[in-house]
């Protein structure tokens, strides 16, 4: 079976968030989806999506940069060529385009969607087969206001939509962040898992004080407390505290995962399709982690439904020790798909059907796309 790629189109799609989402490095009021449509010579289409967080504040690719890498380099490279599977597609992209993993992730997703539709198989089957058809999903409390976060958490617990929460800290002085975290933990109760994401905001000394205090408060997991480049500090912290560390920005792909684990890191890795270059590439990192005894977590780049579903197909093939945060669509006021994902009982359901198992709403794409 060969897919002959005829053309690749892309759009920037701006969708407002339901409330400001405050991280240590940016506040989001809108999310930009870079959507990709891959059209095969016989008319079959596959869709992919890439997102980042806060323009260039999370990583080195902006939405505009992702679109430009696709339109100017990757689309001309791939159009008119036939591929009998993902390996030659990825080899071609990597041979001619360095980096740009977010752009490559959108294309790998679109290829998998098209391949699944052609074969009549879900993407999860192409990636090894789903272990389950729903995955645990937490919610991030990040309004920037402690009382609002508590009210939001209590409502979501009462509705049963989520059972675990992540807090975004690091923008404020440590003492303030600790008061905020302790108040939320106290209000939501001992049975609710609370994790924090510092998004690289602390230096190594602040991280030692922060970890000790967060351990006393009863926090379950601390994500990326120090800078991406400071693997030594991340590793020291992981060995010093029983409170586990989740590496996010520090670990993008299988090479990073190997280097961090070989250096003595213990804890967990946040898998993200964008960081790795696609759902199949993220699974390569998962395999390195499993071989090294590092735990797994299904991470989000706050994708819309398309990118979230692409991730879910990959994560469904794994045992995720820390569950997932695939709630991106719930943070957006609207989306460009015909049917929303189902979130209930602390879980998100994996769509069935060939390819990604979702359909694009062309009217909404026309409405939200950047003109
Ligand atoms: C991150 O750094 O993990 C994931 C959930 C969320 O609220 O923000 C993202 C980014
Ligand atoms: Mg993170």
PDB file of C-alpha atoms in Angstrom, residues 74-329:
ATOM      1  CA  UNK A  74       7.870  20.289   3.903  1.00  0.00           C
ATOM      2  CA  UNK A  75       4.913  20.525   1.487  1.00  0.00           C
ATOM      3  CA  UNK A  76       7.147  21.003  -1.605  1.00  0.00           C
ATOM      4  CA  UNK A  77       9.420  18.194  -0.330  1.00  0.00           C
ATOM      5  CA  UNK A  78       6.626  15.646   0.103  1.00  0.00           C
ATOM      6  CA  UNK A  79       4.184  16.605  -2.676  1.00  0.00           C
ATOM      7  CA  UNK A  80       4.297  14.318  -5.713  1.00  0.00           C
ATOM      8  CA  UNK A  81       6.027  11.524  -3.756  1.00  0.00           C
ATOM      9  CA  UNK A  82       4.671   8.125  -2.744  1.00  0.00           C
ATOM     10  CA  UNK A  83       5.278   6.550   0.698  1.00  0.00           C
ATOM     11  CA  UNK A  84       4.502   2.969   1.680  1.00  0.00           C
ATOM     12  CA  UNK A  85       4.466   3.835   5.383  1.00  0.00           C
ATOM     13  CA  UNK A  86       5.597   6.194   8.103  1.00  0.00           C
ATOM     14  CA  UNK A  87       9.296   5.213   8.175  1.00  0.00           C
ATOM     15  CA  UNK A  88      10.121   6.517   4.663  1.00  0.00           C
ATOM     16  CA  UNK A  89       7.990   9.640   5.233  1.00  0.00           C
ATOM     17  CA  UNK A  90       9.851  10.454   8.464  1.00  0.00           C
ATOM     18  CA  UNK A  91      13.242   9.617   6.925  1.00  0.00           C
ATOM     19  CA  UNK A  92      12.541  12.011   4.033  1.00  0.00           C
ATOM     20  CA  UNK A  93      11.448  14.826   6.362  1.00  0.00           C
ATOM     21  CA  UNK A  94      14.445  14.362   8.664  1.00  0.00           C
ATOM     22  CA  UNK A  95      16.935  14.159   5.804  1.00  0.00           C
ATOM     23  CA  UNK A  96      15.927  17.554   4.435  1.00  0.00           C
ATOM     24  CA  UNK A  97      14.511  19.524   7.391  1.00  0.00           C
ATOM     25  CA  UNK A  98      16.356  19.837  10.709  1.00  0.00           C
ATOM     26  CA  UNK A  99      14.316  20.338  13.883  1.00  0.00           C
ATOM     27  CA  UNK A 100      10.790  21.726  13.371  1.00  0.00           C
ATOM     28  CA  UNK A 101       9.267  18.837  15.296  1.00  0.00           C
ATOM     29  CA  UNK A 102       5.917  20.626  15.730  1.00  0.00           C
ATOM     30  CA  UNK A 103       5.494  21.009  11.956  1.00  0.00           C
ATOM     31  CA  UNK A 104       6.601  17.385  11.407  1.00  0.00           C
ATOM     32  CA  UNK A 105       4.116  16.216  14.043  1.00  0.00           C
ATOM     33  CA  UNK A 106       1.204  17.769  12.107  1.00  0.00           C
ATOM     34  CA  UNK A 107       2.365  15.999   8.931  1.00  0.00           C
ATOM     35  CA  UNK A 108       2.970  12.642  10.635  1.00  0.00           C
ATOM     36  CA  UNK A 109      -0.550  12.907  12.089  1.00  0.00           C
ATOM     37  CA  UNK A 110      -2.086  13.720   8.686  1.00  0.00           C
ATOM     38  CA  UNK A 111      -0.245  10.800   7.089  1.00  0.00           C
ATOM     39  CA  UNK A 112      -1.441   8.388   9.802  1.00  0.00           C
ATOM     40  CA  UNK A 113      -5.015   9.674   9.387  1.00  0.00           C
ATOM     41  CA  UNK A 114      -4.871   9.088   5.626  1.00  0.00           C
ATOM     42  CA  UNK A 115      -3.222   5.679   6.015  1.00  0.00           C
ATOM     43  CA  UNK A 116      -5.818   4.591   8.587  1.00  0.00           C
ATOM     44  CA  UNK A 117      -8.665   5.706   6.346  1.00  0.00           C
ATOM     45  CA  UNK A 118      -7.145   3.865   3.383  1.00  0.00           C
ATOM     46  CA  UNK A 119      -6.748   0.637   5.384  1.00  0.00           C
ATOM     47  CA  UNK A 120     -10.017   1.020   7.314  1.00  0.00           C
ATOM     48  CA  UNK A 121      -8.117   0.954  10.621  1.00  0.00           C
ATOM     49  CA  UNK A 122      -7.901   3.381  13.563  1.00  0.00           C
ATOM     50  CA  UNK A 123      -4.558   5.166  14.025  1.00  0.00           C
ATOM     51  CA  UNK A 124      -4.145   3.359  17.367  1.00  0.00           C
ATOM     52  CA  UNK A 125      -4.055   0.037  15.467  1.00  0.00           C
ATOM     53  CA  UNK A 126      -1.334   1.379  13.152  1.00  0.00           C
ATOM     54  CA  UNK A 127       0.632   2.358  16.276  1.00  0.00           C
ATOM     55  CA  UNK A 128       0.436  -1.036  17.954  1.00  0.00           C
ATOM     56  CA  UNK A 129      -3.149  -1.370  19.151  1.00  0.00           C
ATOM     57  CA  UNK A 130      -5.164   0.324  21.905  1.00  0.00           C
ATOM     58  CA  UNK A 131      -4.958  -1.196  25.392  1.00  0.00           C
ATOM     59  CA  UNK A 132      -8.166   0.655  26.308  1.00  0.00           C
ATOM     60  CA  UNK A 133     -10.741   2.945  24.695  1.00  0.00           C
ATOM     61  CA  UNK A 134     -10.625   5.652  27.377  1.00  0.00           C
ATOM     62  CA  UNK A 135      -7.809   7.381  29.256  1.00  0.00           C
ATOM     63  CA  UNK A 136      -7.592   9.199  32.598  1.00  0.00           C
ATOM     64  CA  UNK A 137      -7.505  12.984  32.113  1.00  0.00           C
ATOM     65  CA  UNK A 138      -6.809  15.750  34.631  1.00  0.00           C
ATOM     66  CA  UNK A 139      -7.635  19.482  34.371  1.00  0.00           C
ATOM     67  CA  UNK A 140      -5.330  22.458  34.882  1.00  0.00           C
ATOM     68  CA  UNK A 141      -6.472  25.131  37.341  1.00  0.00           C
ATOM     69  CA  UNK A 142      -4.717  28.271  36.044  1.00  0.00           C
ATOM     70  CA  UNK A 143      -7.051  31.266  36.267  1.00  0.00           C
ATOM     71  CA  UNK A 144      -4.384  33.135  38.248  1.00  0.00           C
ATOM     72  CA  UNK A 145      -6.720  33.542  41.244  1.00  0.00           C
ATOM     73  CA  UNK A 146      -6.727  31.074  44.170  1.00  0.00           C
ATOM     74  CA  UNK A 147     -10.433  31.390  45.021  1.00  0.00           C
ATOM     75  CA  UNK A 148     -11.508  31.085  41.374  1.00  0.00           C
ATOM     76  CA  UNK A 149      -9.303  27.982  40.997  1.00  0.00           C
ATOM     77  CA  UNK A 150     -10.876  26.407  44.100  1.00  0.00           C
ATOM     78  CA  UNK A 151     -14.410  27.114  42.824  1.00  0.00           C
ATOM     79  CA  UNK A 152     -13.515  25.710  39.382  1.00  0.00           C
ATOM     80  CA  UNK A 153     -11.983  22.570  40.932  1.00  0.00           C
ATOM     81  CA  UNK A 154     -14.989  22.011  43.223  1.00  0.00           C
ATOM     82  CA  UNK A 155     -17.428  22.340  40.308  1.00  0.00           C
ATOM     83  CA  UNK A 156     -15.477  19.870  38.151  1.00  0.00           C
ATOM     84  CA  UNK A 157     -15.232  17.368  41.033  1.00  0.00           C
ATOM     85  CA  UNK A 158     -18.982  17.657  41.688  1.00  0.00           C
ATOM     86  CA  UNK A 159     -19.685  17.094  37.976  1.00  0.00           C
ATOM     87  CA  UNK A 160     -17.305  14.122  38.043  1.00  0.00           C
ATOM     88  CA  UNK A 161     -15.473  15.386  34.966  1.00  0.00           C
ATOM     89  CA  UNK A 162     -12.001  15.258  36.598  1.00  0.00           C
ATOM     90  CA  UNK A 163     -10.459  13.685  39.701  1.00  0.00           C
ATOM     91  CA  UNK A 164      -6.957  15.167  39.488  1.00  0.00           C
ATOM     92  CA  UNK A 165      -5.654  18.689  38.868  1.00  0.00           C
ATOM     93  CA  UNK A 166      -2.455  20.412  37.806  1.00  0.00           C
ATOM     94  CA  UNK A 167      -1.628  23.935  39.023  1.00  0.00           C
ATOM     95  CA  UNK A 168       0.541  26.356  37.075  1.00  0.00           C
ATOM     96  CA  UNK A 169       3.025  28.051  39.380  1.00  0.00           C
ATOM     97  CA  UNK A 170       6.374  29.830  39.048  1.00  0.00           C
ATOM     98  CA  UNK A 171       5.268  33.313  37.946  1.00  0.00           C
ATOM     99  CA  UNK A 172       4.936  34.571  41.530  1.00  0.00           C
ATOM    100  CA  UNK A 173       7.412  34.555  44.433  1.00  0.00           C
ATOM    101  CA  UNK A 174       7.824  31.079  45.986  1.00  0.00           C
ATOM    102  CA  UNK A 175       6.038  31.946  49.258  1.00  0.00           C
ATOM    103  CA  UNK A 176       2.968  33.174  47.345  1.00  0.00           C
ATOM    104  CA  UNK A 177       2.930  30.090  45.105  1.00  0.00           C
ATOM    105  CA  UNK A 178       3.149  27.851  48.176  1.00  0.00           C
ATOM    106  CA  UNK A 179       0.206  29.657  49.855  1.00  0.00           C
ATOM    107  CA  UNK A 180      -1.812  29.305  46.624  1.00  0.00           C
ATOM    108  CA  UNK A 181      -0.974  25.593  46.273  1.00  0.00           C
ATOM    109  CA  UNK A 182      -1.635  24.768  49.942  1.00  0.00           C
ATOM    110  CA  UNK A 183      -5.013  26.561  49.873  1.00  0.00           C
ATOM    111  CA  UNK A 184      -6.160  24.587  46.815  1.00  0.00           C
ATOM    112  CA  UNK A 185      -4.912  21.266  48.221  1.00  0.00           C
ATOM    113  CA  UNK A 186      -6.715  21.946  51.528  1.00  0.00           C
ATOM    114  CA  UNK A 187      -9.963  22.971  49.818  1.00  0.00           C
ATOM    115  CA  UNK A 188     -10.138  20.036  47.396  1.00  0.00           C
ATOM    116  CA  UNK A 189      -9.268  17.453  50.038  1.00  0.00           C
ATOM    117  CA  UNK A 190      -6.763  14.652  50.623  1.00  0.00           C
ATOM    118  CA  UNK A 191      -8.242  12.250  48.055  1.00  0.00           C
ATOM    119  CA  UNK A 192      -7.771  14.587  45.080  1.00  0.00           C
ATOM    120  CA  UNK A 193      -4.409  14.365  43.339  1.00  0.00           C
ATOM    121  CA  UNK A 194      -2.786  17.795  42.919  1.00  0.00           C
ATOM    122  CA  UNK A 195       0.322  18.271  40.786  1.00  0.00           C
ATOM    123  CA  UNK A 196       2.192  21.499  39.921  1.00  0.00           C
ATOM    124  CA  UNK A 197       3.955  22.652  36.762  1.00  0.00           C
ATOM    125  CA  UNK A 198       6.664  25.295  37.226  1.00  0.00           C
ATOM    126  CA  UNK A 199       7.517  25.559  33.493  1.00  0.00           C
ATOM    127  CA  UNK A 200      11.263  26.086  34.196  1.00  0.00           C
ATOM    128  CA  UNK A 201      10.747  29.171  36.403  1.00  0.00           C
ATOM    129  CA  UNK A 202      12.982  28.235  39.362  1.00  0.00           C
ATOM    130  CA  UNK A 203      16.752  28.204  39.791  1.00  0.00           C
ATOM    131  CA  UNK A 204      18.233  25.131  41.459  1.00  0.00           C
ATOM    132  CA  UNK A 205      18.250  26.672  44.968  1.00  0.00           C
ATOM    133  CA  UNK A 206      14.615  27.809  44.787  1.00  0.00           C
ATOM    134  CA  UNK A 207      13.702  24.357  43.472  1.00  0.00           C
ATOM    135  CA  UNK A 208      15.195  22.645  46.567  1.00  0.00           C
ATOM    136  CA  UNK A 209      13.165  24.897  48.890  1.00  0.00           C
ATOM    137  CA  UNK A 210      10.087  24.567  46.689  1.00  0.00           C
ATOM    138  CA  UNK A 211      10.249  20.767  46.472  1.00  0.00           C
ATOM    139  CA  UNK A 212      10.638  20.407  50.262  1.00  0.00           C
ATOM    140  CA  UNK A 213       7.595  22.618  50.910  1.00  0.00           C
ATOM    141  CA  UNK A 214       5.468  20.988  48.175  1.00  0.00           C
ATOM    142  CA  UNK A 215       6.274  17.568  49.636  1.00  0.00           C
ATOM    143  CA  UNK A 216       4.959  18.751  53.043  1.00  0.00           C
ATOM    144  CA  UNK A 217       1.791  20.175  51.454  1.00  0.00           C
ATOM    145  CA  UNK A 218       1.010  16.745  49.949  1.00  0.00           C
ATOM    146  CA  UNK A 219       1.552  17.518  46.269  1.00  0.00           C
ATOM    147  CA  UNK A 220       1.911  14.356  44.141  1.00  0.00           C
ATOM    148  CA  UNK A 221       4.174  15.431  41.248  1.00  0.00           C
ATOM    149  CA  UNK A 222       6.320  18.466  40.322  1.00  0.00           C
ATOM    150  CA  UNK A 223       6.729  19.219  36.633  1.00  0.00           C
ATOM    151  CA  UNK A 224       9.811  20.862  35.126  1.00  0.00           C
ATOM    152  CA  UNK A 225      10.888  22.962  38.152  1.00  0.00           C
ATOM    153  CA  UNK A 226      14.183  24.138  36.548  1.00  0.00           C
ATOM    154  CA  UNK A 227      15.404  25.292  33.138  1.00  0.00           C
ATOM    155  CA  UNK A 228      15.264  22.893  30.204  1.00  0.00           C
ATOM    156  CA  UNK A 229      19.063  22.873  29.873  1.00  0.00           C
ATOM    157  CA  UNK A 230      19.748  22.119  33.554  1.00  0.00           C
ATOM    158  CA  UNK A 231      19.621  18.327  33.372  1.00  0.00           C
ATOM    159  CA  UNK A 232      22.077  18.071  36.257  1.00  0.00           C
ATOM    160  CA  UNK A 233      19.782  19.982  38.633  1.00  0.00           C
ATOM    161  CA  UNK A 234      16.700  18.052  37.451  1.00  0.00           C
ATOM    162  CA  UNK A 235      18.522  14.775  38.088  1.00  0.00           C
ATOM    163  CA  UNK A 236      19.785  15.887  41.531  1.00  0.00           C
ATOM    164  CA  UNK A 237      16.261  16.936  42.563  1.00  0.00           C
ATOM    165  CA  UNK A 238      14.815  13.634  41.331  1.00  0.00           C
ATOM    166  CA  UNK A 239      17.270  11.706  43.525  1.00  0.00           C
ATOM    167  CA  UNK A 240      17.002  13.956  46.585  1.00  0.00           C
ATOM    168  CA  UNK A 241      13.218  13.985  47.102  1.00  0.00           C
ATOM    169  CA  UNK A 242      10.625  11.243  47.338  1.00  0.00           C
ATOM    170  CA  UNK A 243       8.177  13.714  45.713  1.00  0.00           C
ATOM    171  CA  UNK A 244       8.563  12.671  42.051  1.00  0.00           C
ATOM    172  CA  UNK A 245       9.585  14.943  39.184  1.00  0.00           C
ATOM    173  CA  UNK A 246       7.930  15.041  35.776  1.00  0.00           C
ATOM    174  CA  UNK A 247      10.348  16.156  33.045  1.00  0.00           C
ATOM    175  CA  UNK A 248       8.548  18.145  30.331  1.00  0.00           C
ATOM    176  CA  UNK A 249      10.547  20.773  28.422  1.00  0.00           C
ATOM    177  CA  UNK A 250      13.791  18.851  29.225  1.00  0.00           C
ATOM    178  CA  UNK A 251      12.684  15.778  27.302  1.00  0.00           C
ATOM    179  CA  UNK A 252      11.363  16.118  23.761  1.00  0.00           C
ATOM    180  CA  UNK A 253      12.337  12.917  21.996  1.00  0.00           C
ATOM    181  CA  UNK A 254      13.928   9.493  22.464  1.00  0.00           C
ATOM    182  CA  UNK A 255      17.486  10.968  22.439  1.00  0.00           C
ATOM    183  CA  UNK A 256      16.656  13.353  25.313  1.00  0.00           C
ATOM    184  CA  UNK A 257      14.932  10.554  27.197  1.00  0.00           C
ATOM    185  CA  UNK A 258      17.981   8.322  26.873  1.00  0.00           C
ATOM    186  CA  UNK A 259      20.433  11.059  27.953  1.00  0.00           C
ATOM    187  CA  UNK A 260      18.367  12.065  30.994  1.00  0.00           C
ATOM    188  CA  UNK A 261      17.841   8.484  32.194  1.00  0.00           C
ATOM    189  CA  UNK A 262      21.483   7.551  31.525  1.00  0.00           C
ATOM    190  CA  UNK A 263      22.493  10.534  33.676  1.00  0.00           C
ATOM    191  CA  UNK A 264      20.605   9.082  36.629  1.00  0.00           C
ATOM    192  CA  UNK A 265      17.219  10.841  36.426  1.00  0.00           C
ATOM    193  CA  UNK A 266      14.379   9.020  38.131  1.00  0.00           C
ATOM    194  CA  UNK A 267      10.758  10.114  37.818  1.00  0.00           C
ATOM    195  CA  UNK A 268       8.478  10.505  34.813  1.00  0.00           C
ATOM    196  CA  UNK A 269       8.462  11.895  31.263  1.00  0.00           C
ATOM    197  CA  UNK A 270       5.680  14.026  29.772  1.00  0.00           C
ATOM    198  CA  UNK A 271       5.153  12.666  26.254  1.00  0.00           C
ATOM    199  CA  UNK A 272       3.944  15.230  23.704  1.00  0.00           C
ATOM    200  CA  UNK A 273       3.498  14.543  20.010  1.00  0.00           C
ATOM    201  CA  UNK A 274       4.696  18.070  19.112  1.00  0.00           C
ATOM    202  CA  UNK A 275       7.966  17.813  21.046  1.00  0.00           C
ATOM    203  CA  UNK A 276       8.839  14.442  19.515  1.00  0.00           C
ATOM    204  CA  UNK A 277       7.761  15.103  15.918  1.00  0.00           C
ATOM    205  CA  UNK A 278       4.538  13.087  15.846  1.00  0.00           C
ATOM    206  CA  UNK A 279       2.573  10.313  17.553  1.00  0.00           C
ATOM    207  CA  UNK A 280       4.906   7.519  16.405  1.00  0.00           C
ATOM    208  CA  UNK A 281       8.028   9.499  17.397  1.00  0.00           C
ATOM    209  CA  UNK A 282       6.575  10.148  20.875  1.00  0.00           C
ATOM    210  CA  UNK A 283       6.144   6.388  21.267  1.00  0.00           C
ATOM    211  CA  UNK A 284       9.894   5.957  20.639  1.00  0.00           C
ATOM    212  CA  UNK A 285      10.506   8.160  23.702  1.00  0.00           C
ATOM    213  CA  UNK A 286       7.977   6.059  25.634  1.00  0.00           C
ATOM    214  CA  UNK A 287       9.922   2.901  24.783  1.00  0.00           C
ATOM    215  CA  UNK A 288      13.200   4.425  25.992  1.00  0.00           C
ATOM    216  CA  UNK A 289      11.476   5.474  29.219  1.00  0.00           C
ATOM    217  CA  UNK A 290      10.022   2.008  29.750  1.00  0.00           C
ATOM    218  CA  UNK A 291      13.435   0.425  29.182  1.00  0.00           C
ATOM    219  CA  UNK A 292      14.987   2.802  31.734  1.00  0.00           C
ATOM    220  CA  UNK A 293      12.271   2.402  34.375  1.00  0.00           C
ATOM    221  CA  UNK A 294      11.037   5.988  33.943  1.00  0.00           C
ATOM    222  CA  UNK A 295       7.271   6.489  34.373  1.00  0.00           C
ATOM    223  CA  UNK A 296       4.987   7.853  31.627  1.00  0.00           C
ATOM    224  CA  UNK A 297       2.508  10.725  31.393  1.00  0.00           C
ATOM    225  CA  UNK A 298       0.368  11.736  28.409  1.00  0.00           C
ATOM    226  CA  UNK A 299       1.149  15.432  27.913  1.00  0.00           C
ATOM    227  CA  UNK A 300      -0.606  18.157  25.936  1.00  0.00           C
ATOM    228  CA  UNK A 301       0.500  21.245  24.068  1.00  0.00           C
ATOM    229  CA  UNK A 302      -3.096  22.410  24.620  1.00  0.00           C
ATOM    230  CA  UNK A 303      -4.110  21.006  21.258  1.00  0.00           C
ATOM    231  CA  UNK A 304      -7.594  21.251  19.775  1.00  0.00           C
ATOM    232  CA  UNK A 305      -9.608  18.103  19.141  1.00  0.00           C
ATOM    233  CA  UNK A 306      -7.490  16.954  16.191  1.00  0.00           C
ATOM    234  CA  UNK A 307      -4.142  17.088  17.975  1.00  0.00           C
ATOM    235  CA  UNK A 308      -5.690  15.732  21.162  1.00  0.00           C
ATOM    236  CA  UNK A 309      -7.130  12.721  19.321  1.00  0.00           C
ATOM    237  CA  UNK A 310      -3.820  12.087  17.542  1.00  0.00           C
ATOM    238  CA  UNK A 311      -2.145  11.982  20.968  1.00  0.00           C
ATOM    239  CA  UNK A 312      -4.877   9.753  22.431  1.00  0.00           C
ATOM    240  CA  UNK A 313      -4.353   7.162  19.694  1.00  0.00           C
ATOM    241  CA  UNK A 314      -0.665   6.998  20.657  1.00  0.00           C
ATOM    242  CA  UNK A 315      -1.197   7.089  24.443  1.00  0.00           C
ATOM    243  CA  UNK A 316      -3.881   4.367  24.192  1.00  0.00           C
ATOM    244  CA  UNK A 317      -1.122   1.883  23.281  1.00  0.00           C
ATOM    245  CA  UNK A 318       0.702   2.570  26.583  1.00  0.00           C
ATOM    246  CA  UNK A 319       0.246   2.080  30.295  1.00  0.00           C
ATOM    247  CA  UNK A 320       0.383   5.694  31.508  1.00  0.00           C
ATOM    248  CA  UNK A 321       1.585   5.622  35.119  1.00  0.00           C
ATOM    249  CA  UNK A 322       0.467   9.218  35.760  1.00  0.00           C
ATOM    250  CA  UNK A 323      -2.528   9.342  33.399  1.00  0.00           C
ATOM    251  CA  UNK A 324      -2.889  12.220  30.957  1.00  0.00           C
ATOM    252  CA  UNK A 325      -3.784  15.883  30.566  1.00  0.00           C
ATOM    253  CA  UNK A 326      -5.540  15.624  27.192  1.00  0.00           C
ATOM    254  CA  UNK A 327      -8.150  18.271  28.045  1.00  0.00           C
ATOM    255  CA  UNK A 328      -7.113  20.872  25.404  1.00  0.00           C
ATOM    256  CA  UNK A 329     -10.501  20.997  23.611  1.00  0.00           C
TER     257      UNK A 329
END
